[in-house]
Coordinates of N, CA and C in Angstrom, one line a residue:
M1 N -20.9 -98.0 60.4 CA -20.1 -99.6 60.0 C -19.7 -98.8 58.6
A2 N -18.7 -98.9 58.1 CA -17.9 -99.2 56.9 C -18.3 -100.1 56.2
Y3 N -18.0 -99.6 54.9 CA -18.3 -100.5 53.8 C -17.3 -100.4 52.5
I4 N -17.5 -101.4 51.4 CA -16.5 -101.0 50.3 C -17.8 -100.6 49.3
K5 N -17.0 -99.6 48.4 CA -18.3 -99.2 47.6 C -17.5 -99.0 46.1
E6 N -18.3 -99.6 45.1 CA -17.6 -99.4 43.7 C -18.0 -98.3 43.2
K7 N -17.3 -97.6 42.2 CA -17.6 -96.5 41.6 C -16.8 -96.6 40.5
T8 N -17.7 -96.2 39.4 CA -17.0 -96.0 38.1 C -17.0 -95.1 37.7
I9 N -15.4 -94.5 36.7 CA -15.4 -93.0 36.7 C -14.8 -93.1 35.6
A10 N -14.9 -92.6 34.6 CA -14.7 -92.8 33.1 C -14.0 -94.3 32.5
G11 N -15.2 -94.8 32.7 CA -15.2 -96.2 32.9 C -14.1 -97.1 33.3
R12 N -13.4 -96.6 34.4 CA -12.4 -97.3 35.2 C -13.4 -97.6 36.7
K13 N -12.8 -98.7 37.4 CA -13.6 -99.0 38.7 C -12.8 -98.7 39.9
Y14 N -13.2 -98.2 40.4 CA -12.2 -97.2 41.8 C -13.1 -98.1 42.6
F15 N -12.6 -98.7 43.8 CA -13.0 -99.0 45.5 C -12.8 -98.2 46.5
Y16 N -13.8 -97.9 47.0 CA -13.7 -96.8 48.2 C -14.2 -97.4 50.0
V17 N -13.6 -97.2 51.0 CA -14.2 -97.7 52.0 C -14.9 -96.5 52.2
T18 N -16.5 -96.3 53.1 CA -17.0 -95.4 53.1 C -17.7 -95.7 54.5
K19 N -18.2 -94.9 55.2 CA -18.7 -94.4 56.7 C -19.6 -93.4 56.2
S20 N -20.7 -93.6 56.9 CA -21.6 -92.6 56.9 C -21.6 -91.8 58.6
V21 N -21.6 -90.5 58.9 CA -21.7 -90.1 60.4 C -22.8 -89.1 59.9
R22 N -23.8 -88.5 61.0 CA -25.0 -88.1 61.3 C -23.9 -87.0 62.2
L23 N -24.2 -85.8 61.5 CA -23.9 -84.9 62.7 C -24.9 -84.5 63.5
P24 N -24.8 -83.9 64.9 CA -25.4 -82.7 65.4 C -26.8 -81.8 64.7
D25 N -26.7 -81.2 64.2 CA -27.7 -81.1 63.5 C -28.5 -81.7 62.6
G26 N -28.4 -82.8 62.2 CA -29.2 -83.8 62.0 C -28.3 -84.1 60.3
K27 N -27.3 -83.4 59.5 CA -26.9 -83.7 58.7 C -26.4 -84.9 58.4
V28 N -26.0 -85.7 57.4 CA -25.2 -86.6 56.9 C -23.7 -86.3 56.4
K29 N -22.7 -86.7 57.0 CA -21.5 -86.4 56.3 C -21.2 -87.8 56.0
T30 N -20.0 -88.2 54.8 CA -19.8 -89.2 54.1 C -18.3 -89.1 54.0
L31 N -18.0 -90.2 54.8 CA -16.3 -90.4 54.8 C -16.1 -91.3 54.0
Q32 N -14.9 -90.8 52.7 CA -14.6 -92.2 51.8 C -12.8 -92.3 51.6
K33 N -12.9 -93.0 51.1 CA -11.4 -93.2 51.6 C -10.9 -94.3 49.9
L34 N -9.6 -93.8 48.8 CA -9.6 -95.1 48.4 C -8.7 -95.9 48.9
V35 N -9.3 -97.1 48.1 CA -8.7 -98.2 48.4 C -8.4 -99.0 47.1
K36 N -6.7 -99.5 47.2 CA -6.0 -100.1 46.0 C -6.7 -101.8 45.9
D37 N -7.3 -102.3 47.1 CA -7.9 -103.5 46.8 C -9.2 -103.7 47.7
R38 N -9.8 -104.5 46.5 CA -11.2 -104.6 47.1 C -11.5 -105.6 48.0
H39 N -10.5 -106.3 48.4 CA -10.5 -107.4 49.3 C -10.0 -106.9 51.0
V40 N -9.9 -105.6 51.0 CA -9.3 -105.2 52.0 C -10.4 -105.4 53.0
S41 N -10.1 -105.2 54.4 CA -10.9 -105.2 55.4 C -11.4 -103.4 55.8
P42 N -12.6 -103.2 56.0 CA -13.0 -101.9 56.4 C -12.2 -101.7 57.7
K43 N -12.3 -102.5 58.7 CA -12.1 -102.4 59.8 C -10.4 -102.4 60.1
A44 N -9.9 -102.2 58.9 CA -8.3 -101.7 59.1 C -8.1 -100.3 59.0
F45 N -8.9 -99.8 58.5 CA -9.6 -97.7 58.2 C -10.3 -97.3 59.6
A46 N -10.5 -97.9 60.9 CA -11.0 -97.6 61.8 C -10.4 -96.4 62.2
G47 N -9.0 -96.6 62.5 CA -8.3 -95.4 63.2 C -8.6 -93.7 62.2
W48 N -8.4 -94.3 60.7 CA -8.7 -93.1 60.2 C -9.8 -92.8 59.9
F49 N -10.9 -93.2 60.3 CA -11.8 -92.8 60.5 C -12.7 -92.1 61.4
E50 N -12.1 -92.9 62.1 CA -12.3 -92.2 63.8 C -11.5 -90.7 63.9
E51 N -10.3 -90.2 62.9 CA -9.9 -88.9 62.8 C -10.6 -88.0 62.1
E52 N -11.5 -88.7 60.8 CA -12.1 -87.8 60.1 C -13.3 -87.4 60.7
E53 N -14.1 -88.5 61.6 CA -15.1 -87.9 62.5 C -15.0 -87.2 63.3
K54 N -13.7 -86.8 63.7 CA -13.1 -85.6 64.9 C -13.3 -84.7 64.3
K55 N -12.6 -84.3 62.6 CA -12.5 -83.4 62.2 C -13.8 -83.0 61.6
A56 N -14.6 -83.8 61.5 CA -16.1 -83.2 61.0 C -17.0 -82.8 62.2
F57 N -16.8 -83.5 62.8 CA -17.3 -83.0 64.4 C -16.8 -81.2 64.5
C58 N -15.8 -81.2 64.6 CA -15.1 -80.0 64.8 C -15.2 -79.1 63.8
D59 N -15.5 -78.8 62.7 CA -15.7 -78.4 61.6 C -17.5 -78.0 61.8
W60 N -18.0 -79.1 62.4 CA -19.5 -78.6 62.8 C -19.4 -77.5 63.8
A61 N -18.9 -77.6 64.6 CA -19.2 -77.0 66.0 C -18.2 -75.2 65.9
V62 N -17.1 -75.5 64.9 CA -16.9 -74.0 64.4 C -17.8 -73.6 64.1
K63 N -18.7 -74.0 62.8 CA -19.7 -73.1 62.0 C -21.0 -72.7 62.7
A64 N -21.3 -73.5 63.7 CA -22.5 -73.6 64.6 C -22.3 -72.8 65.5
Y65 N -21.0 -72.6 66.3 CA -20.8 -71.5 67.7 C -20.3 -70.2 67.3
P66 N -20.8 -69.2 67.3 CA -20.4 -68.1 67.3 C -19.0 -68.1 68.0
A67 N -17.9 -67.1 67.7 CA -16.7 -66.9 68.1 C -17.0 -65.8 69.5
D68 N -16.3 -65.6 70.4 CA -16.3 -64.7 71.3 C -15.5 -63.5 70.8
G69 N -16.4 -62.5 70.6 CA -15.4 -61.3 70.6 C -16.0 -59.9 70.7

């Protein structure tokens, strides 16, 4: 489930849509995307989160399994 998170950096407020994903090795990967408006729906970023999850799982698989050689 994605949610809006507020961060204060150098005195300025920034809003991020955030989602956490658990990888097969048990580690948690947090995916964040900066948004311009706090009132945007996190559901609007479902496609982006899906792509980033795929990348995270692929990166995990590349590190976890040795290459044939």
